[in-house]
PDB file of C-alpha atoms and ligand atoms in Angstrom:
ATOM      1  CA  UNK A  22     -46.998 -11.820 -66.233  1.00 91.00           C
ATOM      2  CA  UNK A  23     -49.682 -12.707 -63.875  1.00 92.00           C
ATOM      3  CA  UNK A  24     -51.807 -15.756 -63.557  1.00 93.00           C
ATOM      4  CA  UNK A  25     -54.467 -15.602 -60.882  1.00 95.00           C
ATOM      5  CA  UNK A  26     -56.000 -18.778 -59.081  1.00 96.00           C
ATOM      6  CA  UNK A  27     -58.629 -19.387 -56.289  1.00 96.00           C
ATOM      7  CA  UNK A  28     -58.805 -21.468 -53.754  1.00 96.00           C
ATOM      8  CA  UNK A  29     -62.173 -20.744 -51.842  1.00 96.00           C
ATOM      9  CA  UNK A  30     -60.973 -17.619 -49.690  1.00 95.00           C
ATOM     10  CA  UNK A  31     -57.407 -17.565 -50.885  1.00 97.00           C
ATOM     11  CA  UNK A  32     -55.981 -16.027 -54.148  1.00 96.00           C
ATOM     12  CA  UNK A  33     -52.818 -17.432 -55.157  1.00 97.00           C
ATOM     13  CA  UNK A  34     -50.931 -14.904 -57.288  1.00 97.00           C
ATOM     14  CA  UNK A  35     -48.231 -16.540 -59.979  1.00 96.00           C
ATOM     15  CA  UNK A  36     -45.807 -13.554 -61.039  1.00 94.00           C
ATOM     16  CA  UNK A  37     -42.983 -13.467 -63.310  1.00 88.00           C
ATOM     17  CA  UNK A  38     -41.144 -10.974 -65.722  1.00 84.00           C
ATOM     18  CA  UNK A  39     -42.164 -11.402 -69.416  1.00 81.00           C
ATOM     19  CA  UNK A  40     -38.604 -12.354 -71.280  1.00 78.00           C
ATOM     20  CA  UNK A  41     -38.076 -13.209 -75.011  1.00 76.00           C
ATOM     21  CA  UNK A  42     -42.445 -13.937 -74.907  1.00 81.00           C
ATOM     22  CA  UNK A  43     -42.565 -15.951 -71.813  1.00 80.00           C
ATOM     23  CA  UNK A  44     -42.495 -15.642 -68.353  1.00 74.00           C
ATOM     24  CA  UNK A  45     -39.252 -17.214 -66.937  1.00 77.00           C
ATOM     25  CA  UNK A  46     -38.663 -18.101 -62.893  1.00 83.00           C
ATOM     26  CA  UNK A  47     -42.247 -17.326 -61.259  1.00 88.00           C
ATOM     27  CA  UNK A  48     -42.473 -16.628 -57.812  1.00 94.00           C
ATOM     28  CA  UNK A  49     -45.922 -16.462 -56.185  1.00 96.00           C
ATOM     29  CA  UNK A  50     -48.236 -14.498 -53.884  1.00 97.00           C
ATOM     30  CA  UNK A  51     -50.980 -15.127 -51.468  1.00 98.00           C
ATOM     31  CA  UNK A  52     -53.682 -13.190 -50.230  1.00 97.00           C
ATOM     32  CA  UNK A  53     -56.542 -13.858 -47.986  1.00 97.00           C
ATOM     33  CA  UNK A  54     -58.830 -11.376 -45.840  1.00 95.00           C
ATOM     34  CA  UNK A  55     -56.991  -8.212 -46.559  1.00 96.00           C
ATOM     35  CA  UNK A  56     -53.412  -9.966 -45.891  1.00 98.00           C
ATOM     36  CA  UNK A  57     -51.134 -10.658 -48.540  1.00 98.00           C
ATOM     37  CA  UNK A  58     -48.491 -13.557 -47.668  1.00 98.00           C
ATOM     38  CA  UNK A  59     -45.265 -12.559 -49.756  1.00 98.00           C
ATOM     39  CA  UNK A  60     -46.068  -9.568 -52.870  1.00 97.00           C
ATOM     40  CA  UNK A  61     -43.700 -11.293 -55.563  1.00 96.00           C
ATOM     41  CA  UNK A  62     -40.857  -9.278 -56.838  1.00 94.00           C
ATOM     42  CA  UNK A  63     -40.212  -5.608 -57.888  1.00 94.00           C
ATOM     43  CA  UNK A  64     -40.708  -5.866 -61.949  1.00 93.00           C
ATOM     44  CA  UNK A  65     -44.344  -7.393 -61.300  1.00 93.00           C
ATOM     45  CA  UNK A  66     -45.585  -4.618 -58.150  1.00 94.00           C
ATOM     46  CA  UNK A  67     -47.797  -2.476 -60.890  1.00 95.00           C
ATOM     47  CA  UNK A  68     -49.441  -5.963 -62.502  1.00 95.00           C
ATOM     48  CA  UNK A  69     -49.894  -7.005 -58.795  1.00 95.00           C
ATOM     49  CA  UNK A  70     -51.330  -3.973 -57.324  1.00 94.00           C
ATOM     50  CA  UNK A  71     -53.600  -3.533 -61.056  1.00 93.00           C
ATOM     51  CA  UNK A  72     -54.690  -7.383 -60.212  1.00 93.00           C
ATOM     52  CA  UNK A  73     -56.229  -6.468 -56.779  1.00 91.00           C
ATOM     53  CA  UNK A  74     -58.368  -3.905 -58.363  1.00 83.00           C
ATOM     54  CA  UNK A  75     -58.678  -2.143 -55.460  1.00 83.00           C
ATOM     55  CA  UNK A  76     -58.657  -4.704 -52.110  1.00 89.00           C
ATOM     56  CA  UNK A  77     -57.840  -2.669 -49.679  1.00 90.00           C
ATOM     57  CA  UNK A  78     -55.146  -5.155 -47.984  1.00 95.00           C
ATOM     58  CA  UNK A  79     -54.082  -3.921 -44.070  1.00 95.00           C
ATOM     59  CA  UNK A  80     -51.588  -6.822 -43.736  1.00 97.00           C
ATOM     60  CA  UNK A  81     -47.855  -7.866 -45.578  1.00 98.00           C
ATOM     61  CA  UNK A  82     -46.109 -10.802 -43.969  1.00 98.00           C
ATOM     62  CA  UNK A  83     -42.971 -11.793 -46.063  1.00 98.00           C
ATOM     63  CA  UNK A  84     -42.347 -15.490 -45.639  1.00 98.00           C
ATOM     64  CA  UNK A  85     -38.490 -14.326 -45.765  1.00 97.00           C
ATOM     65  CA  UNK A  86     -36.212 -11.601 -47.211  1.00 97.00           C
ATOM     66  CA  UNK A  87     -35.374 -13.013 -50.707  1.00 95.00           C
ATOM     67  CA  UNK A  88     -35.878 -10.189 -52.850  1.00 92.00           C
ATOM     68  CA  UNK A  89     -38.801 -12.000 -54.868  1.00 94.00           C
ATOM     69  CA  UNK A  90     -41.448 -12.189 -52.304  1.00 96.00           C
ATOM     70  CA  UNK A  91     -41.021  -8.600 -51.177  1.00 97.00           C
ATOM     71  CA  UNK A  92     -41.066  -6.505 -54.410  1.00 96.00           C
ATOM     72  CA  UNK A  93     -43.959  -5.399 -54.545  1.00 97.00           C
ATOM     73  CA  UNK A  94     -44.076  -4.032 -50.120  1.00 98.00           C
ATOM     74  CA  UNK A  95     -42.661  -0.448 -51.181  1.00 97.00           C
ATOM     75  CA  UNK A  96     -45.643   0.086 -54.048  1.00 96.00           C
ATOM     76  CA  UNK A  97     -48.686  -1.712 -51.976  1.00 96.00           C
ATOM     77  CA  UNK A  98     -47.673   0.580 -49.046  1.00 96.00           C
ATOM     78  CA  UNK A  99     -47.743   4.006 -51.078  1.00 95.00           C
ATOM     79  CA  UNK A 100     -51.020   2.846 -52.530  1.00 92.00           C
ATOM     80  CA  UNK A 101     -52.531   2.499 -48.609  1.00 93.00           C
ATOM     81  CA  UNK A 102     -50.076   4.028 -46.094  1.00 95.00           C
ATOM     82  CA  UNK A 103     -51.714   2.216 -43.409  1.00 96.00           C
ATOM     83  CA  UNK A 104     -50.660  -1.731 -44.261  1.00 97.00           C
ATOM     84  CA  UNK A 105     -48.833  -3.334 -41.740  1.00 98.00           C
ATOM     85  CA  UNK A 106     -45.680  -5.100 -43.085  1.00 98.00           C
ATOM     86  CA  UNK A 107     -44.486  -8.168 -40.801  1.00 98.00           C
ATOM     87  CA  UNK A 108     -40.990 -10.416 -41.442  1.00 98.00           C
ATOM     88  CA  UNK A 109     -38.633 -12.308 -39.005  1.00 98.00           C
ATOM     89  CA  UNK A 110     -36.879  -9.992 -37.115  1.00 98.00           C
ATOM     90  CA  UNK A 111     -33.554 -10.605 -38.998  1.00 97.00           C
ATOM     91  CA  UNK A 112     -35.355 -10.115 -42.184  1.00 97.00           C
ATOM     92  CA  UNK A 113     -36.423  -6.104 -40.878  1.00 97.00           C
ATOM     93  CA  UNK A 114     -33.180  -4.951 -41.855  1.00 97.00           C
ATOM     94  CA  UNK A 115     -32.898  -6.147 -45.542  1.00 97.00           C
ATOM     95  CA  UNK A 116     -36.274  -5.252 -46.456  1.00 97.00           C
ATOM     96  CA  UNK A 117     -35.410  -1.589 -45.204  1.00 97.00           C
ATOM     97  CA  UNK A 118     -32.331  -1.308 -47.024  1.00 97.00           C
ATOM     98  CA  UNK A 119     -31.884  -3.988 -49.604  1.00 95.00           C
ATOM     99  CA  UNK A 120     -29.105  -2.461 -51.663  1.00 93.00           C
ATOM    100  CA  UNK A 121     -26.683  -2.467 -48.231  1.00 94.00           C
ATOM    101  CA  UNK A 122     -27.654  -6.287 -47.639  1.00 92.00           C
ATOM    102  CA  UNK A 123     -28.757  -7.856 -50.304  1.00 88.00           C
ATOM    103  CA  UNK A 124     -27.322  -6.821 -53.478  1.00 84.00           C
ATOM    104  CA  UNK A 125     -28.050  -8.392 -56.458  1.00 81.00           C
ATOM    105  CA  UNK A 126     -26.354 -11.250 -58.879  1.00 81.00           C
ATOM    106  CA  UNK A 127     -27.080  -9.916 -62.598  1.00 85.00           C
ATOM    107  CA  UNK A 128     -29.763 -12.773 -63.199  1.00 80.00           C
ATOM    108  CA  UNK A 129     -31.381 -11.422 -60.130  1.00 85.00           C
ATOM    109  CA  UNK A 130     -32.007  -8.377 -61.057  1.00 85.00           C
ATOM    110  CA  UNK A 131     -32.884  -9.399 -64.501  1.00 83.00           C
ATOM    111  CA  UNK A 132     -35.752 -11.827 -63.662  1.00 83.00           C
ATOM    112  CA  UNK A 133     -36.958 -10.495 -60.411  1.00 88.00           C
ATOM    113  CA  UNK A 134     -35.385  -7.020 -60.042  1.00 89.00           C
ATOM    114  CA  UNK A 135     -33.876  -5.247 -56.279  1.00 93.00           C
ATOM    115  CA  UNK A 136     -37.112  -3.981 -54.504  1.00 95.00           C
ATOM    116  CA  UNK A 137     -37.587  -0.661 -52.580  1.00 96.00           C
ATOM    117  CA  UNK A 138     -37.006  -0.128 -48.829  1.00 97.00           C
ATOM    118  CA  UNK A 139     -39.699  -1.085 -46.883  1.00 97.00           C
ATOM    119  CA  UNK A 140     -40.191  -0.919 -43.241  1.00 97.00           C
ATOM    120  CA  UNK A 141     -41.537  -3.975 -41.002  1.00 97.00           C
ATOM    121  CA  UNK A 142     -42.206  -5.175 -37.981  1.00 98.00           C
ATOM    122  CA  UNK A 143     -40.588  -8.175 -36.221  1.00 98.00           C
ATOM    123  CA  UNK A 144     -42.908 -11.159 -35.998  1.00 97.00           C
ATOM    124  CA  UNK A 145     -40.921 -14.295 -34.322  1.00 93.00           C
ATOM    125  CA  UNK A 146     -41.880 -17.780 -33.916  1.00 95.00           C
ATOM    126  CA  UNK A 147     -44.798 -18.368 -32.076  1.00 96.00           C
ATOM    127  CA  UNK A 148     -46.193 -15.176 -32.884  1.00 97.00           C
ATOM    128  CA  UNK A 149     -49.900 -14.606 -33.500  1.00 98.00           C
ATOM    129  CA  UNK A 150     -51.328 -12.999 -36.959  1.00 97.00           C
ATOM    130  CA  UNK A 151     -55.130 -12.207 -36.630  1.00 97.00           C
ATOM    131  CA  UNK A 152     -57.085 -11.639 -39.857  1.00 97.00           C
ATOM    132  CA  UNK A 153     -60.552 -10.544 -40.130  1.00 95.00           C
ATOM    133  CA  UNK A 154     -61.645 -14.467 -39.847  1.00 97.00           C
ATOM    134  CA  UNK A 155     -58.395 -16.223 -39.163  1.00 98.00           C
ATOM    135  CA  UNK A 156     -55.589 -16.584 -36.777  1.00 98.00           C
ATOM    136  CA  UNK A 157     -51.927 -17.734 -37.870  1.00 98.00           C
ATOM    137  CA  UNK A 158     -49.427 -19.232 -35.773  1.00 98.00           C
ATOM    138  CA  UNK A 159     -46.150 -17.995 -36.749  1.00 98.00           C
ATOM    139  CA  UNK A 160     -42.906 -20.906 -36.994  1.00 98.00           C
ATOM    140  CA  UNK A 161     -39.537 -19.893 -37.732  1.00 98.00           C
ATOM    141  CA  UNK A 162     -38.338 -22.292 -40.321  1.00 98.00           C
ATOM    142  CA  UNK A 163     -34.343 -21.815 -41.385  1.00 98.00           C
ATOM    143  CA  UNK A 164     -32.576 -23.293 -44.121  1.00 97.00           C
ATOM    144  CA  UNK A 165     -33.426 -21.899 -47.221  1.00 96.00           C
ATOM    145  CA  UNK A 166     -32.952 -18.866 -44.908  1.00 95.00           C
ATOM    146  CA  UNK A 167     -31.888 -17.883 -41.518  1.00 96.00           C
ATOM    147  CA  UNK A 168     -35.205 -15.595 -41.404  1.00 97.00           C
ATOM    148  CA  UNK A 169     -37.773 -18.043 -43.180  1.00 98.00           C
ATOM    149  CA  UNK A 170     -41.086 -18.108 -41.851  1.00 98.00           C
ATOM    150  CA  UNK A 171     -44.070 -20.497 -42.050  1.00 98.00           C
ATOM    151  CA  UNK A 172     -47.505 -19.494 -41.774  1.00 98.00           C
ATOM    152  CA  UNK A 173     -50.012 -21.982 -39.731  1.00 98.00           C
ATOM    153  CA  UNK A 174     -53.903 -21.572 -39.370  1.00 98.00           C
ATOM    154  CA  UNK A 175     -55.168 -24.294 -37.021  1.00 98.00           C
ATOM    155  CA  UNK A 176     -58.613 -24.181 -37.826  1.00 98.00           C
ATOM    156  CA  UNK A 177     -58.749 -24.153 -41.525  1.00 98.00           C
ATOM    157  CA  UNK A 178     -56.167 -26.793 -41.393  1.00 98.00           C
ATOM    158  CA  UNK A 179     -53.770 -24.034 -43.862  1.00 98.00           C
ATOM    159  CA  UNK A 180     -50.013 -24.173 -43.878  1.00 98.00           C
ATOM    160  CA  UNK A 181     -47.980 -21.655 -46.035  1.00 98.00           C
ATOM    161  CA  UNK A 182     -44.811 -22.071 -46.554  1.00 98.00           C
ATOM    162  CA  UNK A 183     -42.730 -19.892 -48.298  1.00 97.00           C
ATOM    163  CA  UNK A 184     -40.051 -21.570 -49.667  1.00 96.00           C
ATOM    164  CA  UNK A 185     -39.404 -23.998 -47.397  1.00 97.00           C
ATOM    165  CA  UNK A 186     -40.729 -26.607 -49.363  1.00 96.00           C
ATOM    166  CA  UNK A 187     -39.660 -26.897 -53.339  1.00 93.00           C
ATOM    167  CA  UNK A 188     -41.477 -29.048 -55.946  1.00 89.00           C
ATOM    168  CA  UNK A 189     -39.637 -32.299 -57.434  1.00 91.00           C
ATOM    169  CA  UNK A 190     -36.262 -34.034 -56.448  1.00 93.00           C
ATOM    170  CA  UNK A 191     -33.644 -31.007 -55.824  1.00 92.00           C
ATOM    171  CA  UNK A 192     -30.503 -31.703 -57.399  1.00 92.00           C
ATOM    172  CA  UNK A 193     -29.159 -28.259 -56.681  1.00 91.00           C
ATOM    173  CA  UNK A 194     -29.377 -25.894 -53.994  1.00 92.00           C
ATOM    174  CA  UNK A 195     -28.952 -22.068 -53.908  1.00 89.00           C
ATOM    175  CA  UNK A 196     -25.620 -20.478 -51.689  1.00 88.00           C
ATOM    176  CA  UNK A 197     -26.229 -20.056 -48.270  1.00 87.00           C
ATOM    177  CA  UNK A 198     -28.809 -22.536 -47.535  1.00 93.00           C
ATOM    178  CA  UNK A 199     -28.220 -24.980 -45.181  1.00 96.00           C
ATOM    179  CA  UNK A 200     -29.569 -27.818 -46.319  1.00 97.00           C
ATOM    180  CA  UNK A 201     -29.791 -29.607 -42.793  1.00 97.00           C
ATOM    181  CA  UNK A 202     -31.816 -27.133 -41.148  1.00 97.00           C
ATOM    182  CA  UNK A 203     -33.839 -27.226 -43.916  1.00 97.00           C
ATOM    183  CA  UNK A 204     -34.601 -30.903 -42.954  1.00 98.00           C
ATOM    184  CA  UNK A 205     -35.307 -29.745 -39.616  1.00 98.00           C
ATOM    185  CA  UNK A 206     -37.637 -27.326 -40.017  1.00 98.00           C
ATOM    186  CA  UNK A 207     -39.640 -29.332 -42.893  1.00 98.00           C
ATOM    187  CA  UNK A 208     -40.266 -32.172 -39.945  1.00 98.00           C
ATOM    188  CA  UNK A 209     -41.609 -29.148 -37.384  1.00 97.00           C
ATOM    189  CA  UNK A 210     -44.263 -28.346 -40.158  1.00 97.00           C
ATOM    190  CA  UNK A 211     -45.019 -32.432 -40.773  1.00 97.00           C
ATOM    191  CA  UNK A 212     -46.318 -32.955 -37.023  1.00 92.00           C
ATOM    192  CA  UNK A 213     -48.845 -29.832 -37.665  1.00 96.00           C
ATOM    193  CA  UNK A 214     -52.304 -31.151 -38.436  1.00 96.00           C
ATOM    194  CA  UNK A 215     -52.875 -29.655 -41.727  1.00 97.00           C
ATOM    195  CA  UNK A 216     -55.206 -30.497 -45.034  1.00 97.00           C
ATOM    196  CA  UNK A 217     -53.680 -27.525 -47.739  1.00 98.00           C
ATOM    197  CA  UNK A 218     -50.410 -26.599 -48.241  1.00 98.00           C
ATOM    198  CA  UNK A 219     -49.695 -23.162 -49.857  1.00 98.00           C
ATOM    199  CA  UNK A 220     -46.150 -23.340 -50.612  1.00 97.00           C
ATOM    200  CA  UNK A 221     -44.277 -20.048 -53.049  1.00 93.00           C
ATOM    201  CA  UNK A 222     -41.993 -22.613 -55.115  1.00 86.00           C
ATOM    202  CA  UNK A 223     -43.984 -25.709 -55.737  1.00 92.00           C
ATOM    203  CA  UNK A 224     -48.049 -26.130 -56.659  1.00 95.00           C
ATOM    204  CA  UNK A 225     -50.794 -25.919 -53.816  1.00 97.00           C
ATOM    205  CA  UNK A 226     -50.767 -29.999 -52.530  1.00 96.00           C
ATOM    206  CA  UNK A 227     -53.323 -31.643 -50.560  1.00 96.00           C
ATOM    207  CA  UNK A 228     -52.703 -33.620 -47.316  1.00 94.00           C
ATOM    208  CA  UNK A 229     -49.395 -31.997 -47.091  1.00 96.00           C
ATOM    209  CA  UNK A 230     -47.872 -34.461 -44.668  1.00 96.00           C
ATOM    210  CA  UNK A 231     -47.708 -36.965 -47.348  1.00 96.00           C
ATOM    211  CA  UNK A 232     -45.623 -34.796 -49.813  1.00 97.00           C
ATOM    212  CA  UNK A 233     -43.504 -33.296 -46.618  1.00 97.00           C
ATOM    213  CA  UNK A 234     -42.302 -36.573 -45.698  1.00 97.00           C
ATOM    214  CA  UNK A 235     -41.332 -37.782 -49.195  1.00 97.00           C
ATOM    215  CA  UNK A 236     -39.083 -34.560 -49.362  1.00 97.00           C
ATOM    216  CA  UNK A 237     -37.895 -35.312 -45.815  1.00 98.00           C
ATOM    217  CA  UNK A 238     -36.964 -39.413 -46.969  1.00 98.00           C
ATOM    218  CA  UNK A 239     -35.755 -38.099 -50.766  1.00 97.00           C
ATOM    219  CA  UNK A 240     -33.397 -34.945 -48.679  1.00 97.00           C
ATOM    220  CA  UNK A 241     -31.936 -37.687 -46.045  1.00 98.00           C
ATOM    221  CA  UNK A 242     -31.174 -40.522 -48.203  1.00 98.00           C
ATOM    222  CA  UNK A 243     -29.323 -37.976 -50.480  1.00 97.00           C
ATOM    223  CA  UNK A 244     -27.084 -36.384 -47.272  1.00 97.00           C
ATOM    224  CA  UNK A 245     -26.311 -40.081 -46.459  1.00 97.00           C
ATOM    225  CA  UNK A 246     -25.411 -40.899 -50.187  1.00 98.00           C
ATOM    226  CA  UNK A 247     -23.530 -37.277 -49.972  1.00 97.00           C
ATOM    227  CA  UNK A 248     -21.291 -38.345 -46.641  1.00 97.00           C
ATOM    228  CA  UNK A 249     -20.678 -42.083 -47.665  1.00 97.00           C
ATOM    229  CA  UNK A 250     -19.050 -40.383 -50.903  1.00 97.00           C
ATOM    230  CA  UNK A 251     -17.152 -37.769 -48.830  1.00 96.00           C
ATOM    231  CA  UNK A 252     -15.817 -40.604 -46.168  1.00 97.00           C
ATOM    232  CA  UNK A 253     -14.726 -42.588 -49.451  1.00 97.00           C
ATOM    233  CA  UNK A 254     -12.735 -39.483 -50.592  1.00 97.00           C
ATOM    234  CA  UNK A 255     -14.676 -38.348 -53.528  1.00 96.00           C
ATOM    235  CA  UNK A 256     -14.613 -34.889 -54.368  1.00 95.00           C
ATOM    236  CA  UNK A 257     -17.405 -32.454 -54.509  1.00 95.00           C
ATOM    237  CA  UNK A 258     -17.648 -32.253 -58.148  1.00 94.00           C
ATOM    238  CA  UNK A 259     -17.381 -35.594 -58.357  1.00 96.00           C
ATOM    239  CA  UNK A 260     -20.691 -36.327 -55.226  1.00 96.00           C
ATOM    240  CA  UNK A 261     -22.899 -33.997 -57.584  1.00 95.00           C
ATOM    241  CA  UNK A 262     -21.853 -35.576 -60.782  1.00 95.00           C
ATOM    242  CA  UNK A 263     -22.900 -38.812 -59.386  1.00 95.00           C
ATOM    243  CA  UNK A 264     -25.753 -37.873 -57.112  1.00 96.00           C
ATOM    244  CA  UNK A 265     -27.446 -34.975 -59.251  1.00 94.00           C
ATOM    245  CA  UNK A 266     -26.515 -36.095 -62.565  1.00 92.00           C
ATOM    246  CA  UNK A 267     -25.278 -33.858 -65.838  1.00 89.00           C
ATOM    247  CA  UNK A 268     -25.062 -29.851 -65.898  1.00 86.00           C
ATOM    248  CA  UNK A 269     -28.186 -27.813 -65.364  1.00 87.00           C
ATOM    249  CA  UNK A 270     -28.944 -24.963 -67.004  1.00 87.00           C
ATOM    250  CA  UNK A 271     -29.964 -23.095 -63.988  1.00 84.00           C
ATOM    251  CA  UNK A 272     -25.927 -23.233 -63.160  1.00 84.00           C
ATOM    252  CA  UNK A 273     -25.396 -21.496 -65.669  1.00 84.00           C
ATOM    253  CA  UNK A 274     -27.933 -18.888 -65.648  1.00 82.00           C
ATOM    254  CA  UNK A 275     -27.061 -17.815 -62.001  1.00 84.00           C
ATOM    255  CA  UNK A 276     -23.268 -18.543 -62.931  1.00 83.00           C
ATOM    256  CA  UNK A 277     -22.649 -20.711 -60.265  1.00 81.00           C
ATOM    257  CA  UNK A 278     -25.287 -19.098 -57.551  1.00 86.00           C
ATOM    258  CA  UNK A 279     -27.590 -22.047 -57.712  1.00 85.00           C
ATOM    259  CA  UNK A 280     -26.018 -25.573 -58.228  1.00 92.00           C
ATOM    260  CA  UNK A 281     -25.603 -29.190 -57.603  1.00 93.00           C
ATOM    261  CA  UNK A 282     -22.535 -28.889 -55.728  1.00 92.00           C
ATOM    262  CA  UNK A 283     -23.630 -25.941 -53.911  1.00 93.00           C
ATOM    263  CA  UNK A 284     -26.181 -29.093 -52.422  1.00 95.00           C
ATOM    264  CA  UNK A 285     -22.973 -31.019 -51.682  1.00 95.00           C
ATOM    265  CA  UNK A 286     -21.756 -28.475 -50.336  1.00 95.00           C
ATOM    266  CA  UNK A 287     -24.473 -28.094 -47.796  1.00 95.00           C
ATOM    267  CA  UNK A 288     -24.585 -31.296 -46.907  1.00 96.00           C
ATOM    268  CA  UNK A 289     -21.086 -30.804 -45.840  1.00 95.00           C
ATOM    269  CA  UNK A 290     -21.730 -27.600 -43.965  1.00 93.00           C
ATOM    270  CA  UNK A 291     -19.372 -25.565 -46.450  1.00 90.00           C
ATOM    271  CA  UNK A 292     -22.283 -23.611 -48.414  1.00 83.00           C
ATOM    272  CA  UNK A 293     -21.288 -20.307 -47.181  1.00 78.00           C
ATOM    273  CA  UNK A 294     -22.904 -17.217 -49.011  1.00 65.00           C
ATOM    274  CA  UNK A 295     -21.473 -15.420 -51.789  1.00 65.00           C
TER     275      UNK A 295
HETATM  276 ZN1   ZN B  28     -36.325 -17.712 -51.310  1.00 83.80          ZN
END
């Protein structure tokens, strides 16, 4: 499924498989001046490419290597051999062989599916993008992953962001993210002057600050709450119980890939991948 919105210059793509008559865990997609920002995940690359009727895009940059914002690099690229495909340098190698180092949980490859090899080029922090009509500052923003990247344009005031920033109050977190650096990075975006945020998990907000901070404040006060608990002994089933509240069906669904005390966990630097 595909659900297509515009924002003046910038087409925000919505993209998710079509299960039991509804689409279930959408990622999104972004494109702008020929550049696409992320290209959603493998099972939606035909609807995607069908959608652009025919934009001839020159530019990929994958926020990070999660296999549902790089699905669709493999299929754009046949369609115009000359795009340009950009990630963090420690992204480069999953994108170009995704099988080796990323393989799949089942509910992964259900929903969003393993995407083809793709090659890229490194883009670091501080790097510059240049568009037709806009520059982007590249920031390298870990914790949801090592190789996240934010996308800043100075002059239009734009910040995407990937992942970085979720909608709502998480109660559970997915393995391998740390959820401190997470923090960190989420205040290095908050002291950029910025009026739209463009984020792949969460709707398009205005005066981003604003909603960046309340994550920041809602994130801290829960890694307090989480290390007053430890310090008093409590268990980490017992911290998520009484943080996060009852069993989510997301748990299940990922069997135990994405949970509330994979959060605790974080918090207590023990989320290691798996
Ligand atoms: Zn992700």
């Amino acid at each position: 499924m595909l659900i297509t919105t515009s924002y003046g210059e910038i087409t925000r793509f919505d993209l998710s498989r079509k299960i039991a008559g509804r689409g279930r865990y959408w990622t999104t997609a972004y494109l702008l001046d020929k550049m696409m920002i992320d290209t959603g995940c493998a099972h939606t690359a035909e609807e995607l490419d069908h959608s652009l009727m025919g934009t001839r895009i020159n530019k990929i940059i994958n926020t990070h290597s999660h296999e549902d914002h790089f699905g669709a690099n493999a299929y754009l690229k046949k369609r115009n051999p000359e795009i340009d495909i950009y990630a963090h340098p420690s992204a480069t190698k999953v994108l170009a062989n995704p099988d080796k180092y990323q393989p799949l949980h089942l509910y992964r490859r259900l929903f969003w599916g393993q995407p083809e090899p793709s090659d890229a080029k490194p883009l670091d922090h501080n790097a510059v993008i240049e568009t037709e009509n806009y520059r982007f500052q590249v920031i390298h923003t870990p914790g949801h992953s090592p190789d996240h990247l934010c996308l800043y344009e100075p002059n239009q005031e734009w910040l995407f962001t990937g992942d970085l920033f979720v909608g709502g109050k998480d109660r559970a977190l997915r393995a391998g993210c740390d959820i401190w650096q997470l923090i960190e990075s989420l205040k290095l975006i908050t002291d950029l002057p910025a009026r739209q945020m463009f984020p792949n998990s969460a709707r398009v907000r205005q005066v981003p600050a604003v909603h960046l901070q309340n994550k920041i404040d809602y994130l801290e006060e829960m890694g307090e709450k989480v290390l007053t608990l430890d310090q008093q002994g409590k268990g980490v089933g017992e911290i998520a119980r009484s943080l996060f509240g009852g069993a989510m069906l997301v748990e299940l669904v990922t069997l135990g890939h994405f949970t509330r005390r994979r959060l605790v966990l974080s918090y207590l630097g023990r989320n290691h991948e798996k």
